[in-house]
Amino acid sequence: MKEELFLIVEEPIDVPALVKKVERREAGAITTFIGTVREWTKGKRTVYLEYQAYKPMAVKMMKVIDQEIKEKWPDTKIAITHRIGQLDITDIAVVIAVSSPHRKAAYEANEYAIERIKQIVPIWKKEHWEDGQTWLGDQLETVPYPSGKPIIKE
Amino acid sequence: MKEELFLIVEEPIDVPALVKKVERREAGAITTFIGTVREWTKGKRTVYLEYQAYKPMAVKMMKVIDQEIKEKWPDTKIAITHRIGQLDITDIAVVIAVSSPHRKAAYEANEYAIERIKQIVPIWKKEHWEDGQTWLGDQLETVPYPSGKPIIKE
Amino acid sequence: MITILLFAHLQEEAGKDYLELPLENITVEELKKTLKNDYSFTQMDQIMVAINEEFALSTDIIKQGDTVALIPPVSGG
Amino acid sequence: MITILLFAHLQEEAGKDYLELPLENITVEELKKTLKNDYSFTQMDQIMVAINEEFALSTDIIKQGDTVALIPPVSGG
């Protein structure tokens, strides 16, 4: 069975299993980014979060990010899993794992991936505060998309 | 029992346990760096590696790095475990986990930590090639220390 | 007839996760105008349109059988 | 008498992991010279000295009871 590198799941994410997906004999560095549900944001307390995705397109966009990364950092291998549904404080929402022969590319490609997820992957977060709830808009505050659409290639 | 954030061990490193050490309700981002034993380096094939440490000083120097990071990125929490002894290809030699309310600091502090480990933590790597073996010198190629000693504070 | 998938606050405002509209062979821009004027959708400026799981330009044409989705600013990660 | 811990290639060259030398109240620089001249240690320029688990300056003085270690360029990570 071909291992899926880009997934949207509804269950807790198995971090070591994701790391395993990018492990290679030629890789000396693996970076991971683990995005967790934070309790406090600018003085406001989150009780829980709800994530929704346009699943097939979200997976497709993660593969677009993979292609972009392969062009910029040719020796890297990347895997991403994003969880959706209801998540509590400290639950893991997203994990990105990148392997590379050398560490610099593993850091850079990983950070690039999370930035791009926040730009082009159709996943939405609903904050449930103590006193209300709201679907969050673009967290990058580049409202809306200046060029009329998210930049897919640079 | 107080959990040790900085360790030198001789057994395989438990990555999720290390991530757990830095997990906090106010943290939304955790980065990890996993340094693995690479098979090929500049066309030369490694069969296995051997790491040796001056253990008490290594732990002390990791705590120095912790202090440096706390000054530069006050909201971060970091844990480091380095394995020593004989390691085979793809085995994990070092894991660094950093948590932070926001991701930028988690990436920056993590990368800073691995750079500093390679500068001031007394751990040595012996490469066992197919046709010989050698203790590696300073991999940063800043031979020796220009100021007469490794820079402890910037 | 085209099917339009809704997400996040759009889904809650509409009370359902898709719309079926008697439209076709219109541009993305025309679709957004129609949604704003005839169906009272607000903040259409901030909404991207995807056709068959790809972000579409405002001049792209929506044809019979296309899967259209309204994509509010994303907030994953 | 001071005890000097050895690591990596120094340990292999000496065939043991520490030395006991009849020295004390000397500077780090003097220790390095002595090791080079009297004990045939090579590449002393690249070796750092730690006293009591802290990197020492070449002018620092080694006293009776100090734990001294020779630190070749490190290669962890």
mmCIF file with all atom_site columns, C-alpha atoms in Angstrom, chain D residues 31-65:
data_model
loop_
_atom_site.group_PDB
_atom_site.id
_atom_site.type_symbol
_atom_site.label_atom_id
_atom_site.label_alt_id
_atom_site.label_comp_id
_atom_site.label_asym_id
_atom_site.label_entity_id
_atom_site.label_seq_id
_atom_site.pdbx_PDB_ins_code
_atom_site.Cartn_x
_atom_site.Cartn_y
_atom_site.Cartn_z
_atom_site.occupancy
_atom_site.B_iso_or_equiv
_atom_site.pdbx_formal_charge
_atom_site.auth_seq_id
_atom_site.auth_comp_id
_atom_site.auth_asym_id
_atom_site.auth_atom_id
_atom_site.pdbx_PDB_model_num
ATOM 1  C CA . LEU D 1 31 ? 49.530 23.232 30.738 1.00 0.00 ? 31 LEU D CA 1
ATOM 2  C CA . LYS D 1 32 ? 49.069 23.077 26.984 1.00 0.00 ? 32 LYS D CA 1
ATOM 3  C CA . LYS D 1 33 ? 52.764 23.800 26.414 1.00 0.00 ? 33 LYS D CA 1
ATOM 4  C CA . THR D 1 34 ? 53.763 21.114 28.889 1.00 0.00 ? 34 THR D CA 1
ATOM 5  C CA . LEU D 1 35 ? 51.473 18.571 27.259 1.00 0.00 ? 35 LEU D CA 1
ATOM 6  C CA . LYS D 1 36 ? 52.934 19.399 23.869 1.00 0.00 ? 36 LYS D CA 1
ATOM 7  C CA . ASN D 1 37 ? 56.597 19.480 24.856 1.00 0.00 ? 37 ASN D CA 1
ATOM 8  C CA . ASP D 1 38 ? 56.843 16.868 27.593 1.00 0.00 ? 38 ASP D CA 1
ATOM 9  C CA . TYR D 1 39 ? 54.012 14.487 26.681 1.00 0.00 ? 39 TYR D CA 1
ATOM 10 C CA . SER D 1 40 ? 54.049 14.688 22.877 1.00 0.00 ? 40 SER D CA 1
ATOM 11 C CA . PHE D 1 41 ? 50.431 15.713 22.495 1.00 0.00 ? 41 PHE D CA 1
ATOM 12 C CA . THR D 1 42 ? 49.835 17.075 19.008 1.00 0.00 ? 42 THR D CA 1
ATOM 13 C CA . GLN D 1 43 ? 47.416 19.713 17.753 1.00 0.00 ? 43 GLN D CA 1
ATOM 14 C CA . MET D 1 44 ? 47.214 21.419 21.136 1.00 0.00 ? 44 MET D CA 1
ATOM 15 C CA . ASP D 1 45 ? 46.180 24.650 19.314 1.00 0.00 ? 45 ASP D CA 1
ATOM 16 C CA . GLN D 1 46 ? 42.816 23.117 18.548 1.00 0.00 ? 46 GLN D CA 1
ATOM 17 C CA . ILE D 1 47 ? 42.179 21.851 22.043 1.00 0.00 ? 47 ILE D CA 1
ATOM 18 C CA . MET D 1 48 ? 40.081 23.777 24.542 1.00 0.00 ? 48 MET D CA 1
ATOM 19 C CA . VAL D 1 49 ? 40.610 23.288 28.250 1.00 0.00 ? 49 VAL D CA 1
ATOM 20 C CA . ALA D 1 50 ? 37.749 23.030 30.691 1.00 0.00 ? 50 ALA D CA 1
ATOM 21 C CA . ILE D 1 51 ? 38.234 23.577 34.404 1.00 0.00 ? 51 ILE D CA 1
ATOM 22 C CA . ASN D 1 52 ? 35.469 22.183 36.597 1.00 0.00 ? 52 ASN D CA 1
ATOM 23 C CA . GLU D 1 53 ? 33.188 21.745 33.561 1.00 0.00 ? 53 GLU D CA 1
ATOM 24 C CA . GLU D 1 54 ? 33.546 25.309 32.298 1.00 0.00 ? 54 GLU D CA 1
ATOM 25 C CA . PHE D 1 55 ? 35.560 26.425 29.293 1.00 0.00 ? 55 PHE D CA 1
ATOM 26 C CA . ALA D 1 56 ? 38.699 28.162 30.565 1.00 0.00 ? 56 ALA D CA 1
ATOM 27 C CA . LEU D 1 57 ? 40.736 31.043 29.188 1.00 0.00 ? 57 LEU D CA 1
ATOM 28 C CA . SER D 1 58 ? 44.426 30.519 28.465 1.00 0.00 ? 58 SER D CA 1
ATOM 29 C CA . THR D 1 59 ? 45.294 32.738 31.440 1.00 0.00 ? 59 THR D CA 1
ATOM 30 C CA . ASP D 1 60 ? 43.110 30.864 33.944 1.00 0.00 ? 60 ASP D CA 1
ATOM 31 C CA . ILE D 1 61 ? 45.030 29.082 36.672 1.00 0.00 ? 61 ILE D CA 1
ATOM 32 C CA . ILE D 1 62 ? 44.681 25.401 37.426 1.00 0.00 ? 62 ILE D CA 1
ATOM 33 C CA . LYS D 1 63 ? 44.723 24.628 41.127 1.00 0.00 ? 63 LYS D CA 1
ATOM 34 C CA . GLN D 1 64 ? 45.026 21.484 43.189 1.00 0.00 ? 64 GLN D CA 1
ATOM 35 C CA . GLY D 1 65 ? 41.759 19.536 43.114 1.00 0.00 ? 65 GLY D CA 1
#
